[in-house]
Amino acid sequence: MAEVVGLVASAFTLGEVAIKVIKLKKIYSDIRNVPTYIKKQLDELEVLSAIITEIEAEAEIDGLQGTTFGAMTLRYCKSATDELDELLQDLDKALQSPRRLRRTATKVKVALDQESLVKAGKHLDSARQSLQLAMTLKTYSLTKKIPERMASMYLVQRADVANPVTSSSLENQVTPSLMNEESFNLVSMPDFRDLRWSTRSYFGNITTSKRYQTVQERSGEIRKVQVSQARIRLPSWLSRTVWDILAYESSGAMMWKISTWNVRPRSSEIFKAARSGDLNTINSLILSGKASLYDRDEYGFTLLHYAILYGYVVTATSLMKMGHPVREQDTSGCLPFDFFYRTTSLANSEVSEVSEFVALMISSGDFSDEFQLLPSLGSNLARGTFWITVLKTVVWSIPGAMKLMINEMSGDFRQLPLARQFESFSWYVVEFDTLDDILFENQWSIDGLRSMMDDSRPDQSLHSFVEIYFTQYRDNSGTQKHNTIHTGRINDFTQRFLSGISVNTLTQRREYIHTTPLLNAIADKVKSLHGRTRSRAWERNLTIPIHNFLEDVSRAGINLVEYGRKELSLLMSTESARSVRYAFTDYNSRWSTIGPYLVSMKYGPNPEDWEYIWDYMVEEFAGDFWEMVDNPPLAIPGGWVD
């Protein structure tokens, strides 16, 4: 009898919480100066109330209502109800003036004084803390029942195998509350996503979120459902287990999921194995029970975070095949995918391995919302997170990624205007071997790509194309190394891309950049040649990409004599190109040293005829030297040297 009374009282109390939250949201909708944090607190209370309601249903099955934890949970829920009731009374008094009543009757929003808003915020915060404590107690009590529930499920499964169920025996069978028929009608079910990891706390903490997700049922009906999530971290002195709870409504019935994470030190063997890409050690630790696939460190790094960060693509792929989640965030909000292009170890991976990793990553995680942004993202990176930029890089550089993106998008990507299809295109992220496949698959032509060159966007301009040519080009002797995971030559693409371009277009200067595409690429290349200035080796290393680029220009049908004449004319008429020293930059120490002046250039019908003339003009410092010798600095009276 005590269990029944406790269950009814708890359900009634939680029902009161939900009703009072709805009333408060309705009242605050008629007040015009409600702060954002109050609205957020109300949303969190609504999520907490919905999740605790589902936990109560689970507690009914496990018989937890008559326990000490059940009584304490009821007490905290009652405390939250009292706080909300007191807040409703305060708001009722604050809005009882005739003037405000007339405003409400005429649908004009009223305003509350600052003292009332501060007091309301305190009431809501107190109610939220009470519900958090109630959820912590209820979750902890459920953990103690997990072994018993698993054993009972195992016995039920064995009984089902021993006594097969026939169609006649199902006619009058009652379906359990947590195994209702609606749960079997879903082809795709909402999953945990985009919950940032929270640091440990002596009192515990909780993170909540609410989103809408499209769910397709077996009947073919597509519905948009509201998904509520909560991440509960128990007090650090009580448990190192973190609980993720998800609840949503399906065909009139509430469904929910629970998963857990184990928090381990960063120095644990499982994380060392992930950082070294040792898949055998990871498997042995998991099979022996010394570690788990769902282990995380204090900063929220998962095994997948470490594997990708240290460039072990094969290990990361194996972890995803084992069922590792792909959309988990660390304390800074970074997904594992964020670290895909931050590592230099990818150079040791095969193209097929990287392609398999990307395909599995996209298929394992729901990236449809982010893919929808790509045709409108462009170069405005502020509109998306950093990892969306990584996603854009993957689409234009990894074989097959563009096709996966198109399949994930809800609309027909190929029906968009050409400018929209190329909106996310950037020379800085493209891989030329992959670009040929993308053009062929989408029936895009080189002429169409050339027409999309937008000088207003630096990453789509001809300047950027020539700059990337100098950066990525690798000559036959292997003098220059390719800086991406691919090593294909770009000569053939360059010849096709420049075919039909006039000399005026090839030497056109952009706004705010007073140099031609070739000279701009040369200036950028000089910056990376630090450390070779004494032997003038940088000039020889600079000559190689210049001559190879000119060879591709010549094969594209452009007259090198006419091209050189135009380049020389623009160089001599551009004072800023000849009056500044080109700096050598050491990117390791971020130190720049003074480089040479570009004095002039020579050109001819063959690439070997071209030569850029540089001069350090050290004599300009001679006058300063002799001036300092003739007029030394005055000695300071009382100094060491008189």
XYZ file of C-alpha atoms in Angstrom:
642
model
C 0.000 0.000 0.000
C 2.878 2.379 0.797
C 4.326 1.867 -2.682
C 0.981 2.712 -4.303
C 0.551 5.845 -2.179
C 4.115 6.931 -2.980
C 3.614 6.377 -6.699
C 0.359 8.360 -6.773
C 1.820 11.192 -4.691
C 4.948 11.416 -6.821
C 2.991 11.373 -10.084
C 0.618 14.041 -8.739
C 3.568 16.213 -7.654
C 5.282 15.948 -11.020
C 1.992 16.725 -12.716
C 1.784 19.882 -10.618
C 5.292 20.880 -11.716
C 4.392 20.482 -15.392
C 1.121 22.433 -14.983
C 2.796 25.273 -13.097
C 5.587 25.542 -15.681
C 2.973 25.836 -18.443
C 1.151 28.552 -16.460
C 4.383 30.477 -15.901
C 5.316 30.339 -19.595
C 1.864 31.674 -20.489
C 2.139 34.526 -17.956
C 5.638 35.481 -19.074
C 4.485 35.579 -22.700
C 2.374 38.618 -21.690
C 5.332 40.406 -20.076
C 7.602 42.342 -22.386
C 10.809 42.662 -20.331
C 11.421 39.012 -19.439
C 15.193 38.277 -19.467
C 16.527 35.461 -21.617
C 17.837 33.518 -18.627
C 14.310 33.208 -17.172
C 12.998 31.758 -20.434
C 15.928 29.333 -20.471
C 15.202 28.287 -16.872
C 11.583 27.552 -17.780
C 12.698 25.424 -20.737
C 15.072 23.474 -18.480
C 12.302 22.898 -15.938
C 10.046 21.599 -18.702
C 12.737 19.183 -19.913
C 13.541 17.998 -16.379
C 9.874 17.428 -15.610
C 9.376 15.349 -18.776
C 12.460 13.218 -18.128
C 11.658 12.601 -14.450
C 8.158 11.538 -15.471
C 9.675 8.829 -17.659
C 12.054 7.806 -14.872
C 9.030 7.454 -12.609
C 7.533 4.998 -15.091
C 10.754 2.980 -14.949
C 10.758 3.190 -11.159
C 7.244 1.731 -11.126
C 8.540 -1.384 -12.860
C 11.572 -1.685 -10.590
C 9.584 -1.159 -7.388
C 11.593 1.820 -6.128
C 8.737 3.930 -4.828
C 8.737 2.489 -1.317
C 12.487 2.979 -0.806
C 14.341 5.785 0.949
C 15.453 7.195 -2.392
C 11.840 7.279 -3.538
C 10.790 9.278 -0.481
C 13.669 11.749 -0.894
C 12.837 12.175 -4.577
C 9.234 12.974 -3.672
C 10.438 15.545 -1.124
C 12.585 17.384 -3.679
C 9.799 17.338 -6.273
C 7.446 18.800 -3.637
C 10.037 21.496 -2.887
C 10.144 22.428 -6.573
C 6.347 22.596 -6.634
C 6.319 24.919 -3.607
C 8.862 27.244 -5.234
C 6.801 27.469 -8.424
C 3.597 28.011 -6.432
C 5.198 30.877 -4.507
C 6.393 32.411 -7.758
C 2.871 32.224 -9.203
C 1.506 34.031 -6.149
C 4.152 36.771 -6.423
C 3.390 37.298 -10.097
C -0.328 37.418 -9.349
C 0.235 40.194 -6.801
C 2.553 42.111 -9.149
C -0.041 42.068 -11.933
C -3.102 42.921 -9.818
C -3.228 46.694 -10.512
C -6.274 47.878 -12.562
C -3.962 49.597 -14.999
C -2.124 46.366 -15.770
C -5.370 44.420 -15.981
C -6.639 46.832 -18.606
C -3.415 46.383 -20.558
C -3.777 42.621 -20.409
C -7.363 42.846 -21.580
C -6.284 44.884 -24.568
C -3.469 42.409 -25.334
C -0.725 44.946 -24.605
C 2.273 43.369 -22.906
C 3.072 44.698 -19.417
C 6.431 45.117 -17.715
C 7.657 43.960 -14.311
C 10.022 45.871 -12.060
C 13.592 44.667 -11.678
C 13.053 43.401 -8.121
C 10.240 41.085 -9.237
C 12.365 39.707 -12.078
C 15.321 39.015 -9.771
C 13.043 37.294 -7.262
C 11.460 35.216 -10.030
C 14.876 34.113 -11.225
C 15.787 32.949 -7.708
C 12.561 30.931 -7.409
C 13.152 29.256 -10.780
C 16.763 28.480 -9.957
C 15.754 26.937 -6.632
C 13.086 24.805 -8.346
C 15.570 23.681 -10.993
C 18.107 22.643 -8.330
C 15.425 20.665 -6.491
C 14.502 18.788 -9.668
C 18.183 18.152 -10.403
C 18.637 16.605 -6.964
C 15.490 14.538 -7.476
C 16.786 13.282 -10.831
C 20.219 12.504 -9.349
C 18.677 10.434 -6.555
C 16.326 8.632 -8.900
C 19.119 7.893 -11.396
C 21.411 6.619 -8.652
C 18.677 4.341 -7.353
C 18.156 2.986 -10.865
C 21.861 2.133 -11.190
C 21.590 -0.197 -8.222
C 18.830 -2.072 -10.024
C 20.680 -2.543 -13.335
C 22.247 -5.977 -12.538
C 18.871 -7.275 -11.350
C 17.097 -5.966 -14.470
C 19.716 -7.425 -16.804
C 19.363 -10.813 -15.120
C 15.579 -10.716 -15.409
C 15.809 -9.725 -19.086
C 18.185 -12.635 -19.690
C 15.786 -15.092 -18.033
C 12.861 -13.734 -20.058
C 14.836 -14.119 -23.295
C 15.724 -17.729 -22.404
C 12.081 -18.447 -21.673
C 11.095 -16.985 -25.039
C 13.584 -19.233 -26.812
C 12.354 -22.284 -24.934
C 8.678 -21.447 -25.560
C 8.248 -19.827 -28.983
C 5.334 -17.437 -29.227
C 2.684 -18.302 -31.817
C 0.290 -15.929 -33.501
C -2.663 -17.370 -31.565
C -0.993 -16.715 -28.230
C -0.560 -13.037 -29.099
C -4.226 -12.304 -29.601
C -5.045 -11.583 -25.953
C -1.536 -10.731 -24.740
C -1.084 -7.383 -22.910
C 1.859 -5.329 -24.139
C 4.134 -4.016 -21.335
C 4.210 -0.244 -20.897
C 7.837 0.135 -21.994
C 7.494 -2.213 -24.969
C 4.496 -0.580 -26.612
C 3.704 -1.128 -30.263
C 4.640 2.401 -31.264
C 8.301 1.698 -30.505
C 8.379 -0.907 -33.282
C 6.897 1.458 -35.874
C 10.045 3.589 -36.084
C 12.522 3.005 -38.848
C 14.863 5.747 -37.571
C 14.877 6.759 -33.929
C 16.320 9.962 -32.422
C 19.751 9.578 -30.915
C 21.967 11.562 -28.545
C 23.737 14.500 -30.159
C 25.277 17.912 -29.519
C 25.443 17.788 -25.704
C 28.583 19.528 -24.493
C 30.607 17.716 -21.858
C 30.501 19.280 -18.396
C 33.357 19.306 -15.914
C 33.098 17.451 -12.636
C 31.551 19.129 -9.609
C 31.339 18.304 -5.929
C 27.570 18.732 -6.072
C 27.064 17.302 -9.566
C 25.599 19.112 -12.555
C 23.182 18.656 -15.415
C 23.129 19.811 -19.048
C 19.875 19.909 -20.999
C 18.896 20.584 -24.590
C 15.785 20.445 -26.740
C 15.546 20.015 -30.503
C 13.178 18.855 -33.234
C 14.044 15.842 -35.357
C 12.284 14.141 -38.239
C 11.352 10.495 -37.637
C 10.074 8.097 -40.278
C 7.724 5.335 -39.157
C 7.400 1.901 -40.716
C 4.156 2.956 -42.345
C 6.108 5.577 -44.280
C 4.709 8.545 -42.363
C 7.281 11.224 -41.618
C 6.783 13.141 -38.382
C 8.723 15.873 -36.636
C 9.067 15.138 -32.923
C 10.458 17.168 -30.032
C 13.482 15.479 -28.490
C 14.523 16.387 -24.930
C 17.997 15.461 -23.702
C 19.739 15.666 -20.356
C 23.285 14.799 -19.299
C 23.475 14.073 -15.583
C 26.835 14.041 -13.860
C 26.577 12.738 -10.325
C 28.690 14.327 -7.562
C 32.346 13.389 -8.000
C 32.479 11.792 -4.534
C 29.460 9.606 -5.321
C 30.133 8.175 -8.770
C 32.327 8.586 -11.864
C 29.462 7.576 -14.137
C 27.744 10.150 -16.364
C 24.171 9.501 -17.507
C 22.622 10.592 -20.800
C 18.810 10.559 -20.906
C 16.713 11.165 -24.024
C 12.904 11.425 -24.185
C 10.537 12.061 -27.082
C 6.900 11.472 -28.000
C 6.035 8.898 -30.649
C 2.435 8.369 -31.776
C 1.075 9.664 -28.489
C 3.400 7.603 -26.262
C 6.580 8.835 -24.574
C 9.750 6.951 -25.508
C 13.124 7.315 -23.821
C 16.694 6.057 -23.847
C 19.470 5.916 -21.276
C 23.209 5.545 -21.881
C 26.225 5.966 -19.627
C 29.833 7.169 -19.863
C 32.729 6.114 -17.640
C 35.109 8.904 -16.606
C 38.756 7.833 -16.434
C 42.067 9.716 -16.035
C 43.747 10.865 -19.227
C 46.741 8.675 -18.340
C 44.637 5.472 -18.449
C 45.839 2.594 -20.609
C 42.791 2.805 -22.881
C 43.552 6.424 -23.799
C 47.252 5.678 -24.298
C 46.261 2.939 -26.740
C 43.918 5.325 -28.591
C 46.658 7.976 -28.853
C 49.066 5.417 -30.308
C 46.482 3.821 -32.604
C 46.966 0.408 -30.958
C 43.688 -1.295 -31.875
C 44.761 -4.674 -30.460
C 45.339 -3.181 -27.007
C 41.999 -1.361 -27.165
C 40.181 -4.611 -27.980
C 41.961 -6.588 -25.250
C 41.226 -3.942 -22.591
C 37.549 -3.868 -23.544
C 37.197 -7.671 -23.661
C 38.910 -8.055 -20.273
C 36.565 -5.517 -18.683
C 39.395 -3.123 -17.772
C 38.017 -0.449 -20.095
C 34.973 0.355 -22.177
C 34.124 1.771 -25.572
C 32.287 4.502 -23.657
C 35.245 5.816 -21.640
C 35.979 9.553 -21.522
C 38.522 11.708 -19.751
C 37.748 14.728 -17.573
C 37.763 17.024 -20.613
C 35.232 14.931 -22.511
C 37.698 13.373 -24.966
C 36.470 10.007 -26.232
C 38.518 7.239 -27.819
C 37.423 8.585 -31.199
C 38.657 12.093 -30.324
C 42.131 10.754 -29.561
C 42.329 8.428 -32.556
C 41.441 11.228 -35.005
C 43.560 13.867 -33.251
C 46.669 11.705 -33.561
C 45.904 10.783 -37.170
C 45.081 7.068 -36.826
C 42.352 6.834 -39.449
C 42.164 3.022 -39.472
C 41.747 2.920 -35.688
C 39.037 5.597 -35.838
C 37.210 3.650 -38.544
C 37.319 0.474 -36.443
C 35.954 2.329 -33.402
C 32.996 3.599 -35.432
C 32.321 0.090 -36.742
C 32.211 -1.054 -33.113
C 29.413 1.456 -32.472
C 31.313 4.423 -31.028
C 29.197 7.647 -31.170
C 30.500 10.256 -33.616
C 28.760 13.439 -32.420
C 30.074 13.711 -28.860
C 31.472 17.101 -27.802
C 34.278 17.799 -25.365
C 34.250 20.669 -22.848
C 35.103 23.194 -25.587
C 32.342 21.911 -27.892
C 34.638 20.113 -30.373
C 33.426 17.010 -32.191
C 35.878 14.244 -33.165
C 35.473 15.410 -36.779
C 36.939 18.790 -35.745
C 40.408 17.288 -35.479
C 40.361 15.609 -38.888
C 42.452 18.283 -40.634
C 44.348 19.523 -37.578
C 46.732 16.571 -37.657
C 49.762 16.050 -39.899
C 49.630 12.253 -39.523
C 47.047 12.012 -42.300
C 49.911 12.188 -44.787
C 50.728 8.585 -43.815
C 47.213 7.354 -44.669
C 46.076 5.872 -47.941
C 43.390 7.669 -49.929
C 41.116 4.618 -49.700
C 41.471 4.554 -45.900
C 40.555 8.223 -45.585
C 37.607 7.801 -47.977
C 36.268 4.863 -45.945
C 36.652 6.853 -42.727
C 34.759 9.866 -44.119
C 31.978 7.714 -45.579
C 31.487 5.899 -42.269
C 31.621 9.144 -40.289
C 28.921 10.769 -42.430
C 26.684 7.689 -42.430
C 27.056 7.139 -38.668
C 26.205 10.703 -37.680
C 23.261 12.864 -38.709
C 24.944 15.672 -40.663
C 21.938 16.560 -42.823
C 21.410 19.943 -41.131
C 25.025 20.930 -41.692
C 24.992 19.787 -45.317
C 21.951 21.998 -45.895
C 24.095 24.981 -44.829
C 26.926 24.343 -47.287
C 25.212 25.777 -50.411
C 24.656 29.036 -48.509
C 27.726 29.145 -46.262
C 30.289 30.413 -48.761
C 33.347 32.081 -47.268
C 31.396 33.548 -44.358
C 32.789 31.178 -41.766
C 31.176 33.136 -38.922
C 27.816 31.636 -39.913
C 28.955 28.127 -39.069
C 31.101 26.391 -36.500
C 34.689 25.430 -37.221
C 33.805 21.804 -37.848
C 31.326 22.857 -40.571
C 34.355 24.406 -42.265
C 36.102 21.046 -41.864
C 33.053 19.419 -43.442
C 33.321 21.783 -46.398
C 36.992 20.872 -46.762
C 36.153 17.168 -46.772
C 33.477 17.590 -49.452
C 35.891 19.204 -51.931
C 38.981 17.114 -51.177
C 37.994 13.521 -50.309
C 36.848 11.214 -53.146
C 33.161 10.362 -52.867
C 32.366 12.899 -50.113
C 30.447 15.226 -52.453
C 28.197 12.361 -53.541
C 27.509 11.478 -49.901
C 26.628 15.103 -49.187
C 24.131 15.240 -52.059
C 22.494 12.019 -50.843
C 22.149 13.451 -47.315
C 20.482 16.684 -48.460
C 16.691 16.820 -48.440
C 16.369 18.825 -51.680
C 17.773 18.232 -55.145
C 21.230 19.795 -55.047
C 21.680 19.633 -58.823
C 18.557 21.750 -59.383
C 20.091 24.706 -57.536
C 21.598 27.564 -59.578
C 25.226 26.984 -60.496
C 26.357 29.800 -58.207
C 24.656 28.108 -55.243
C 26.188 24.734 -56.087
C 29.651 26.311 -56.023
C 28.918 28.487 -52.975
C 31.035 26.339 -50.648
C 33.835 25.963 -53.208
C 37.246 27.310 -52.250
C 40.640 26.882 -53.878
C 42.152 26.653 -50.397
C 40.318 23.398 -49.575
C 40.068 21.714 -52.970
C 42.063 18.668 -54.060
C 42.572 18.753 -57.818
C 42.374 14.993 -58.380
C 39.061 14.907 -56.497
C 37.793 17.997 -58.316
C 37.918 16.195 -61.666
C 35.703 13.414 -60.283
C 33.275 15.954 -58.794
C 32.982 17.806 -62.099
C 32.297 14.551 -63.938
C 29.717 13.211 -61.433
C 27.717 16.452 -61.381
C 28.077 17.123 -65.110
C 29.884 20.406 -64.474
C 32.234 21.749 -67.119
C 35.543 23.556 -66.795
C 33.890 26.561 -68.444
C 31.211 26.564 -65.739
C 33.848 26.419 -63.017
C 35.799 29.222 -64.676
C 32.675 31.371 -64.834
C 32.277 30.983 -61.058
C 35.590 32.724 -60.359
C 34.547 35.565 -58.069
C 37.166 38.257 -57.480
C 35.096 39.617 -54.589
C 35.782 36.365 -52.724
C 39.493 35.782 -52.115
C 39.105 31.997 -51.908
C 37.491 31.749 -55.376
C 39.690 34.187 -57.310
C 42.356 33.471 -59.917
C 44.922 34.841 -57.462
C 44.055 32.043 -55.036
C 44.248 29.411 -57.778
C 47.812 30.373 -58.768
C 48.798 30.670 -55.110
C 47.544 27.140 -54.399
C 49.348 25.896 -57.519
C 52.647 27.099 -56.048
C 51.785 25.631 -52.645
C 50.673 22.175 -53.770
C 52.822 21.606 -56.833
C 55.324 18.752 -56.668
C 57.913 18.478 -59.431
C 59.110 15.189 -60.898
C 62.354 15.176 -58.940
C 60.497 15.392 -55.653
C 62.185 18.647 -54.624
C 58.909 20.027 -53.304
C 56.616 17.862 -51.224
C 52.869 17.821 -51.599
C 51.257 19.154 -48.445
C 48.024 17.125 -48.489
C 47.159 13.440 -48.363
C 47.117 13.256 -52.167
C 50.147 13.428 -54.474
C 48.531 13.762 -57.887
C 49.928 16.348 -60.284
C 47.817 19.380 -61.107
C 49.417 20.170 -64.457
C 46.684 18.627 -66.579
C 43.925 20.423 -64.673
C 45.802 23.745 -64.885
C 46.184 23.452 -68.650
C 42.470 22.752 -69.101
C 41.434 25.448 -66.653
C 43.592 28.183 -68.248
C 42.700 27.192 -71.800
C 40.825 30.052 -73.424
C 41.740 32.648 -70.771
C 43.085 35.887 -72.213
C 46.320 37.546 -71.143
C 44.345 40.461 -69.707
C 42.365 38.074 -67.492
C 45.512 36.246 -66.399
C 47.154 39.536 -65.361
C 44.088 41.197 -63.868
C 44.686 42.756 -60.454
C 42.149 42.430 -57.653
C 40.906 45.212 -55.447
C 43.294 45.802 -52.513
C 45.868 43.532 -54.225
C 47.970 45.589 -56.628
C 49.865 42.642 -58.095
C 49.030 40.050 -60.735
C 48.124 36.449 -59.773
C 51.637 35.235 -60.670
C 53.476 37.933 -58.724
C 51.144 37.483 -55.756
C 51.944 33.743 -55.697
C 55.686 34.463 -55.956
C 55.531 36.876 -53.009
C 53.680 34.286 -50.936
C 56.175 31.570 -51.888
C 59.146 33.723 -50.868
C 57.806 33.842 -47.299
C 58.248 30.082 -46.928
C 61.878 30.045 -48.107
C 63.440 31.252 -44.851
C 66.831 29.779 -43.942
C 68.204 29.646 -47.505
C 69.108 33.301 -47.929
C 72.896 33.015 -47.515
C 73.438 30.584 -50.365
C 70.698 32.155 -52.489
C 69.190 28.653 -52.713
C 65.750 30.171 -52.326
C 66.032 31.631 -55.846
C 66.642 28.184 -57.339
C 63.728 26.691 -55.382
C 61.495 29.552 -56.487
C 62.439 29.087 -60.137
C 61.100 25.502 -60.262
C 57.365 26.265 -59.695
C 57.596 29.429 -61.827
C 58.932 27.558 -64.858
C 56.457 24.699 -64.447
C 53.540 27.110 -64.153
C 54.695 28.920 -67.293
C 54.943 25.581 -69.092
C 51.296 24.843 -68.232
C 50.339 28.361 -69.338
C 52.079 27.793 -72.668
C 50.345 24.435 -73.194
C 47.028 26.157 -72.480
C 47.593 28.204 -75.644
C 48.753 31.478 -74.071
C 51.630 33.340 -75.753
C 54.431 33.644 -73.181
C 55.978 36.669 -74.902
C 52.727 38.605 -74.745
C 52.158 37.378 -71.207
C 55.674 38.387 -70.106
C 55.375 41.817 -71.728
C 52.183 42.475 -69.776
C 53.684 41.212 -66.504
C 56.780 43.424 -66.906
C 54.689 46.463 -67.780
C 52.517 46.053 -64.694
C 55.544 45.390 -62.480
C 57.345 48.551 -63.575
C 54.185 50.639 -63.213
C 53.385 49.308 -59.748
C 55.545 51.185 -57.266
C 54.348 49.130 -54.297
C 55.640 45.916 -55.907
C 59.200 47.275 -56.305
C 59.577 49.551 -53.285
C 59.119 46.958 -50.534
C 61.380 44.209 -49.316
C 59.971 40.701 -49.503
C 60.086 39.176 -46.022
C 61.321 35.694 -45.173
C 59.145 34.153 -42.462
C 60.086 31.316 -40.142
C 56.682 29.898 -39.212
C 58.146 27.889 -36.326
C 59.435 30.942 -34.456
C 57.091 33.450 -36.144
C 60.156 35.581 -36.905
C 60.486 37.648 -40.074
C 63.769 38.801 -41.568
C 64.360 41.434 -44.199
C 64.438 40.012 -47.708
C 65.346 41.369 -51.141
C 63.753 43.877 -53.489
C 62.226 42.715 -56.782
C 64.041 44.950 -59.257
C 62.927 43.679 -62.660
C 62.237 40.568 -64.735
C 63.166 38.975 -68.065
C 60.839 36.975 -70.297
C 60.835 35.060 -73.567
C 58.923 32.464 -75.618
C 60.117 29.605 -73.380
C 59.715 29.181 -69.595
C 63.517 28.974 -69.215
C 63.791 32.491 -70.654
C 61.940 33.945 -67.673
C 63.976 35.325 -64.791
C 63.101 37.517 -61.835
C 65.898 39.854 -60.740
C 66.314 40.360 -56.991
C 68.650 42.711 -55.119
C 69.263 43.088 -51.390
C 70.595 46.655 -51.883
C 72.701 46.467 -48.732
C 74.475 49.694 -49.689
C 71.489 51.648 -48.462
C 72.590 50.764 -44.933
C 76.165 52.043 -45.522
C 75.261 55.677 -44.899
C 73.718 54.822 -41.562
C 76.848 52.881 -40.577
C 79.309 55.707 -41.307
C 76.978 58.242 -39.776
C 77.029 56.251 -36.527
C 80.857 55.994 -36.662
C 81.303 59.739 -37.162
C 78.646 60.715 -34.645
C 78.559 58.108 -31.868
C 75.805 58.309 -29.265
C 76.459 60.761 -26.435
C 77.614 59.185 -23.178
C 75.252 59.450 -20.248
C 76.737 61.466 -17.356
C 77.440 59.213 -14.404
C 77.285 56.081 -16.550
C 79.819 53.282 -16.731
C 81.537 54.861 -19.767
C 82.403 58.565 -19.601
